[in-house]
XYZ file of C-alpha atoms in Angstrom:
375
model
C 203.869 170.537 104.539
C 204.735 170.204 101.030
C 202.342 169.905 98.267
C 202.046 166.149 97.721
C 201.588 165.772 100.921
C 198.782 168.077 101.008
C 197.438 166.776 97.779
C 197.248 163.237 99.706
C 194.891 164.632 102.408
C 192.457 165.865 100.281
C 192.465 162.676 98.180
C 191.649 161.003 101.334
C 188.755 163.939 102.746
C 187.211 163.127 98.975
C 187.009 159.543 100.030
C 185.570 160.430 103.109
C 182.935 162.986 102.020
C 181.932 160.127 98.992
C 181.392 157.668 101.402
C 178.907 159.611 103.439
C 177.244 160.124 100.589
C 176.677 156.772 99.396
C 175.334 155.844 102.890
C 171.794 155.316 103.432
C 170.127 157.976 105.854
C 167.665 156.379 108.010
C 163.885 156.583 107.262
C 162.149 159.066 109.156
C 158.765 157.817 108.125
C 157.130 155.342 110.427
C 156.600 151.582 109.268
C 152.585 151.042 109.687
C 151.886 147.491 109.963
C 148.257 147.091 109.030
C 147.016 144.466 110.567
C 143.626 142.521 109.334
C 141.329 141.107 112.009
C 140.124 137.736 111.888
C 137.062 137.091 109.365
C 134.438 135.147 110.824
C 132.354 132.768 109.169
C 129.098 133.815 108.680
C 126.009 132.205 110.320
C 123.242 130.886 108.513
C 119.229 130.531 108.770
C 118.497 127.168 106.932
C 115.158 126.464 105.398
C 113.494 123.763 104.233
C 109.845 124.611 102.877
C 107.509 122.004 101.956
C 105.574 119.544 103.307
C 104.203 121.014 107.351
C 101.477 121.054 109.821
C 100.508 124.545 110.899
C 97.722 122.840 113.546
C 93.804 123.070 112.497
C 94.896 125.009 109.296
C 94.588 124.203 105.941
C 98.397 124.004 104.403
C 99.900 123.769 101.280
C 100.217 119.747 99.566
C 103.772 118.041 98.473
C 102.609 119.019 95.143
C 102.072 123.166 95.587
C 104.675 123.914 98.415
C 108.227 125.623 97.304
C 109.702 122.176 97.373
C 113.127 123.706 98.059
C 116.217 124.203 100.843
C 117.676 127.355 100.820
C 119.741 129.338 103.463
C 119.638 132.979 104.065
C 122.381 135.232 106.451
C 121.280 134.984 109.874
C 122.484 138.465 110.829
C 120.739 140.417 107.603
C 118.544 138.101 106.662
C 119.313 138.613 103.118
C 119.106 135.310 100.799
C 122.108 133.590 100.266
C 121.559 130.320 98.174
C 119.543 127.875 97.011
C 120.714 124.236 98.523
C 118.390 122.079 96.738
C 115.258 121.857 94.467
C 113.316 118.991 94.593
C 110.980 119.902 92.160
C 113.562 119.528 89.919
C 116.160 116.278 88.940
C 117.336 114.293 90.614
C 113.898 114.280 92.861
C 111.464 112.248 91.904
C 108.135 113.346 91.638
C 106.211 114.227 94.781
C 109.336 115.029 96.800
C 109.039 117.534 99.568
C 111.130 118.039 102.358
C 109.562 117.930 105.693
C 112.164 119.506 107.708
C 116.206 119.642 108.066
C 118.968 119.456 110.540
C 122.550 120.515 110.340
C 125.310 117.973 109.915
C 128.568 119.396 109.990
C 130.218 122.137 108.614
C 129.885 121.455 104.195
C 126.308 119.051 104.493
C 122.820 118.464 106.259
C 120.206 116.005 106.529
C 116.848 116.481 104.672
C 113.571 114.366 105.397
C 111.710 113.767 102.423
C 108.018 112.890 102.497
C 107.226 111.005 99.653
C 104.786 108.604 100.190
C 104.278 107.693 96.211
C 108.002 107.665 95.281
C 109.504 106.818 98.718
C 110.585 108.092 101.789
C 113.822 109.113 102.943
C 116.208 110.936 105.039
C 119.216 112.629 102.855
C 122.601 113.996 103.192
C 122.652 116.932 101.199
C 125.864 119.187 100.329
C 125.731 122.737 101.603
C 127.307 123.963 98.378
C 124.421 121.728 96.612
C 125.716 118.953 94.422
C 125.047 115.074 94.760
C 122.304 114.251 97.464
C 123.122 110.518 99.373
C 120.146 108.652 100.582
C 120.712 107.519 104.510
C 118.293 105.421 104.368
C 114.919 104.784 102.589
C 113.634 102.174 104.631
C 109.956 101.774 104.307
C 109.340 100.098 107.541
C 111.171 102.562 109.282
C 109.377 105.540 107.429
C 105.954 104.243 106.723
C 104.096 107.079 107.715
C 103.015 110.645 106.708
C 107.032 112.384 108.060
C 106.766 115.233 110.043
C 110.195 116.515 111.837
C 113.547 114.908 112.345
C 115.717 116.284 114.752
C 119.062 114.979 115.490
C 120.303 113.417 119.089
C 123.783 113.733 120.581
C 124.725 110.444 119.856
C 124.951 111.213 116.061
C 121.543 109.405 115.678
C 118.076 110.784 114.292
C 114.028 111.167 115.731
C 112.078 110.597 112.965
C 108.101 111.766 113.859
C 105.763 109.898 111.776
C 101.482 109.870 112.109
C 101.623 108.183 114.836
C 104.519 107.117 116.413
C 108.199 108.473 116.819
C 111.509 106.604 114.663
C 114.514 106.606 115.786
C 117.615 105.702 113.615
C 121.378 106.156 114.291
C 124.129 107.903 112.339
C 124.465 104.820 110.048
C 120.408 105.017 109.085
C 119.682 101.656 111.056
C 116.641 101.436 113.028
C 116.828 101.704 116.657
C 113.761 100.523 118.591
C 110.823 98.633 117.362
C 109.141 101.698 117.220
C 111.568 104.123 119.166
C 108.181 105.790 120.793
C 104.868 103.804 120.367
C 101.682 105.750 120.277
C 99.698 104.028 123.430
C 101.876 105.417 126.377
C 101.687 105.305 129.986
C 98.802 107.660 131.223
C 100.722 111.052 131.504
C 101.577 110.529 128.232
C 98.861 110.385 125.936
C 97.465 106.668 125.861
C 96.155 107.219 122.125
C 98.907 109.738 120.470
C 97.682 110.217 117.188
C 100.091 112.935 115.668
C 103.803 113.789 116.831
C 104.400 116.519 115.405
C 107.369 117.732 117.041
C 110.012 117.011 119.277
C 113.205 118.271 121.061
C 115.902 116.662 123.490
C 116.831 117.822 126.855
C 120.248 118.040 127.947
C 120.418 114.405 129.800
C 118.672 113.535 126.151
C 115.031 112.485 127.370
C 112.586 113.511 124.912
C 109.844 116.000 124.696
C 107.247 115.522 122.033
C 104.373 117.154 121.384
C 100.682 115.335 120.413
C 98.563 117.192 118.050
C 94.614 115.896 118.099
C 91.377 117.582 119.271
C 91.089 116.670 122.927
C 94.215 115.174 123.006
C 96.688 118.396 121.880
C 99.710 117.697 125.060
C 103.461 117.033 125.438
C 104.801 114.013 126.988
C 108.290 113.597 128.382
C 110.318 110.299 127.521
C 113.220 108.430 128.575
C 116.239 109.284 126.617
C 116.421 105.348 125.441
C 113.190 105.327 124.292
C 109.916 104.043 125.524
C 109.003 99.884 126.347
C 106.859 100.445 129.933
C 105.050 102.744 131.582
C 108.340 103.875 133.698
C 109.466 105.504 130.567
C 106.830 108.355 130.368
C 108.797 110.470 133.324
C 105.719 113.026 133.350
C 104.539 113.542 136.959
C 100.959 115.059 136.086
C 99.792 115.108 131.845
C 100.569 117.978 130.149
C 97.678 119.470 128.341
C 98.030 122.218 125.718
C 96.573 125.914 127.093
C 92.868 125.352 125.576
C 92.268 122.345 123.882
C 91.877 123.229 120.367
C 95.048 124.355 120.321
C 97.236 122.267 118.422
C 101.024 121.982 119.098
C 103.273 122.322 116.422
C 106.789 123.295 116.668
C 108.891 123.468 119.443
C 112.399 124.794 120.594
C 114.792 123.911 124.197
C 116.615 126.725 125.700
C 119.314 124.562 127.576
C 121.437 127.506 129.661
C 117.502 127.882 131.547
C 115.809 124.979 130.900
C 112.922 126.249 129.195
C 111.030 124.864 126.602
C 109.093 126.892 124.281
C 106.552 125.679 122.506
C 104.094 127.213 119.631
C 100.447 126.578 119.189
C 98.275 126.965 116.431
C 94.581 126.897 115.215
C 92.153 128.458 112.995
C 91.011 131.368 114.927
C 92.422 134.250 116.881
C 90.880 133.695 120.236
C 92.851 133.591 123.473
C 95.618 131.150 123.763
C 94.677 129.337 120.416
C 97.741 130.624 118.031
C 100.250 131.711 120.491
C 103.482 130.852 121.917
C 104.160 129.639 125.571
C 107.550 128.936 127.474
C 108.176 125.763 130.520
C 110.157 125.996 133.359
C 111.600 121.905 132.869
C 113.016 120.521 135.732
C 115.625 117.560 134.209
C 115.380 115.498 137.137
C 112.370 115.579 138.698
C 110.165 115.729 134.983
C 108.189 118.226 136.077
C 107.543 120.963 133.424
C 105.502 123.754 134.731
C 104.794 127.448 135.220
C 102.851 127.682 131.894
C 103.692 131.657 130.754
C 102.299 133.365 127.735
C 105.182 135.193 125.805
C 102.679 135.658 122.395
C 99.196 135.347 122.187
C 97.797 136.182 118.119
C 94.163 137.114 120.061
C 96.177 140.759 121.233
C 97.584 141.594 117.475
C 97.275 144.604 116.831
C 96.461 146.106 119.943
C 99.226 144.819 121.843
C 101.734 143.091 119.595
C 102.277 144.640 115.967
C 103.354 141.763 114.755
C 100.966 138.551 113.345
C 101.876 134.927 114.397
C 99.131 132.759 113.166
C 99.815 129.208 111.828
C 103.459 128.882 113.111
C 104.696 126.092 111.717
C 108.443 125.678 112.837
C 110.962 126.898 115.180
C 114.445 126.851 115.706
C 116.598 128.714 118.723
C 120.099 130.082 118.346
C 122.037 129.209 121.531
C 124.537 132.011 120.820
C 122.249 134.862 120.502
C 119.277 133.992 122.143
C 117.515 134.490 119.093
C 114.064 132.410 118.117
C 112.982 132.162 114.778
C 109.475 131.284 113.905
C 107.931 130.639 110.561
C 104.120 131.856 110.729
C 101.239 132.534 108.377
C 100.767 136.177 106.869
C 97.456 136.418 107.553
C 94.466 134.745 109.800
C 93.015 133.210 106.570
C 92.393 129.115 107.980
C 93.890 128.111 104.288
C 97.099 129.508 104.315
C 98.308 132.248 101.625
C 101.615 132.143 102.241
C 104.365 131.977 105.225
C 107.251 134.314 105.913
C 110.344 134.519 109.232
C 109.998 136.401 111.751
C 113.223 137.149 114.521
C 112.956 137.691 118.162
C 114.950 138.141 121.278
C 114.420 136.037 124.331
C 115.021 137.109 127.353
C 115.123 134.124 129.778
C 114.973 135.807 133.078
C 111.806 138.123 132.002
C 110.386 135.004 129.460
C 110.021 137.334 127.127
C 110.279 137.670 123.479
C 111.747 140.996 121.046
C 111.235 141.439 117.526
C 114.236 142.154 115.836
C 113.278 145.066 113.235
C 109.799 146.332 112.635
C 109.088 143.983 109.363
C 108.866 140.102 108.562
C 112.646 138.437 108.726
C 112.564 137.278 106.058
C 109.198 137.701 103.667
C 107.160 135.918 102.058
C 107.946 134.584 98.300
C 107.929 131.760 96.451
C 110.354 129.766 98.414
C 108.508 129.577 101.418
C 105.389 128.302 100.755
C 104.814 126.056 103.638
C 108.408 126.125 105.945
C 108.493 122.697 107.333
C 111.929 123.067 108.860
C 114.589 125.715 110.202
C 118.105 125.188 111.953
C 120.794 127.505 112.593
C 124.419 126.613 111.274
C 127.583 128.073 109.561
């Protein structure tokens, strides 16, 4: 081999050894891929405090309640923002909101008692803003409001004094009243306060009647009621002792129970307590009456105070109640605060969760007229 020949060669193994060089070695380290789990919208507690009936105690007015919505976290029960302040513009004078249901996902509807200004029933935006009036109708809401709660069909039941409203999605009355106040028998012939109400799940109506010797719930047909076939109750339905005063209410619809709160201005037996149905849909019978609070065995048994409750709401999802009560046993009522409980269906029993008040008293909750779960 002669020396160009050799000289070619190792021009070519230079070539060779460059282009190793210039090629890129593989990456020992693993690629990590983090990947970020779905966030979930967080759940609210919505509160409307104002204008309420806590049974034979004396409340706050229109004038010296918080006059606001606000929403806390549902989970922490930290406050998370006020909604609306209708002590401020563009309320008018007198406004207070006598309770609240959730709409959709950005808005709810607010009752407004207002018997000065005007009445009215509001869609109000979750992230505040402008408030639109569904309807202001003064035949419809002629009466001292009390609770609205929302049907399936998009419409509302509107308690008021005496008799029960109903009007649908568009505000229009339905019914000439939906619920009068003389009823069939079982029913209450002389109902004199509705103060609550809830829907089953074939949408007849439970409502409770809140009047010395008169304190029951009655059980209507889901269209409303024109004869005596509409009150569906076999046998009336009388409240545990009759001073006891029925004010809030709340359906658990996997078990068909109906809970239902009491209050009055003393701590004897079955006065301010809490009591759960067994409601048979098709039959009407609601029965088995059972105790699951009773404010005449605080401290000794339960070491927590409900006295005064004033509203309810149930979260489906959890099976979590939440009940708005009075912090003390004073008959005029200091002040009102959230407490958050457990139920246990099977047992009919009810859990605090923690070992203090929800959610505390303060200025925004003098008198909580309203509560409802929603994101």
């Amino acid at each position: 081999m002669n020396v160009s020949e050799v000289l070619k060669y190792f021009f070519y193994f230079c070539i060779f050894i460059t282009s190793l060089s210039c090629t890129k070695k593989p990456d020992d380290t693993a690629v990590e891929v983090a990947i970020t789990p779905p966030v979930s919208s967080p759940k609210y507690l919505y509160v409307a405090s104002g204008a309420c009936y806590s049974g034979g105690n004396t409340t706050f007015s229109t004038t010296t309640a918080s006059n606001l919505i606000f929403r806390i976290n549902a989970t922490t029960g930290i406050f998370d923002s006020k909604i609306a302040d209708y002590n401020a513009v563009p309320a008018n004078a007198g406004d207070s909101p006598a309770g609240l249901v959730n709409n959709d996902s950005s808005s709810i509807h607010v009752l407004v008692e207002n018997a000065t200004a005007g009445r009215r029933i509001e869609l109000v935006p979750k992230a505040g803003g402008n408030r639109i009036t569904l309807t202001s109708n003064t035949t419809i809401l002629s009466a001292a409001l009390r609770q609205i709660f929302k049907t399936s069909d998009g419409g509302f039941l509107v308690s008021k004094g005496t008799i029960m409203e109903k009007v649908n999605s568009q505000g229009v009355r339905v019914g000439a009243p939906f619920i009068p106040t003389a009823l069939a028998a079982n029913c209450g012939a002389a109902n004199a306060l509705m103060t609550s109400m809830i829907t089953l799940n074939n949408g007849n109506i439970v409502f409770s009647n809140a009047v010395a010797a008169n304190n029951r719930l009655s059980l209507i047909s889901a269209g409303g009621y024109s004869t005596a076939a509409n009150c569906l109750l076999t046998a009336p339905l009388n409240a545990p002792v009759a001073t006891a005063f029925p004010t809030a209410m709340a359906y658990v619809a996997a078990s068909n129970q109906l809970i239902v709160a009491y209050a009055g201005n003393a701590t004897t037996a079955s006065l301010n307590s809490i009591y759960v149905y067994d409601v048979n849909e098709t039959s009407g019978v609601i029965n088995n009456a059972t105790v699951i609070y009773d404010s005449n065995l605080y401290p000794s048994t339960y070491p927590y105070l409900l006295y005064g409750i004033s509203a309810m709401t149930f979260d489906s999802a959890t099976n979590e109640l939440y009940v708005s009560t009075g912090i003390s046993t004073a008959t005029t009522v200091v002040n009102y605060a959230i407490e958050k409980f457990t139920y246990n269906s099977t047992l009919k029993t009810l859990a605090r969760v923690g070992s203090v008040p929800f959610y505390n008293y303060g200025i925004d909750t003098k008198c909580i007229s309203g509560m409802a779960i929603a994101d």
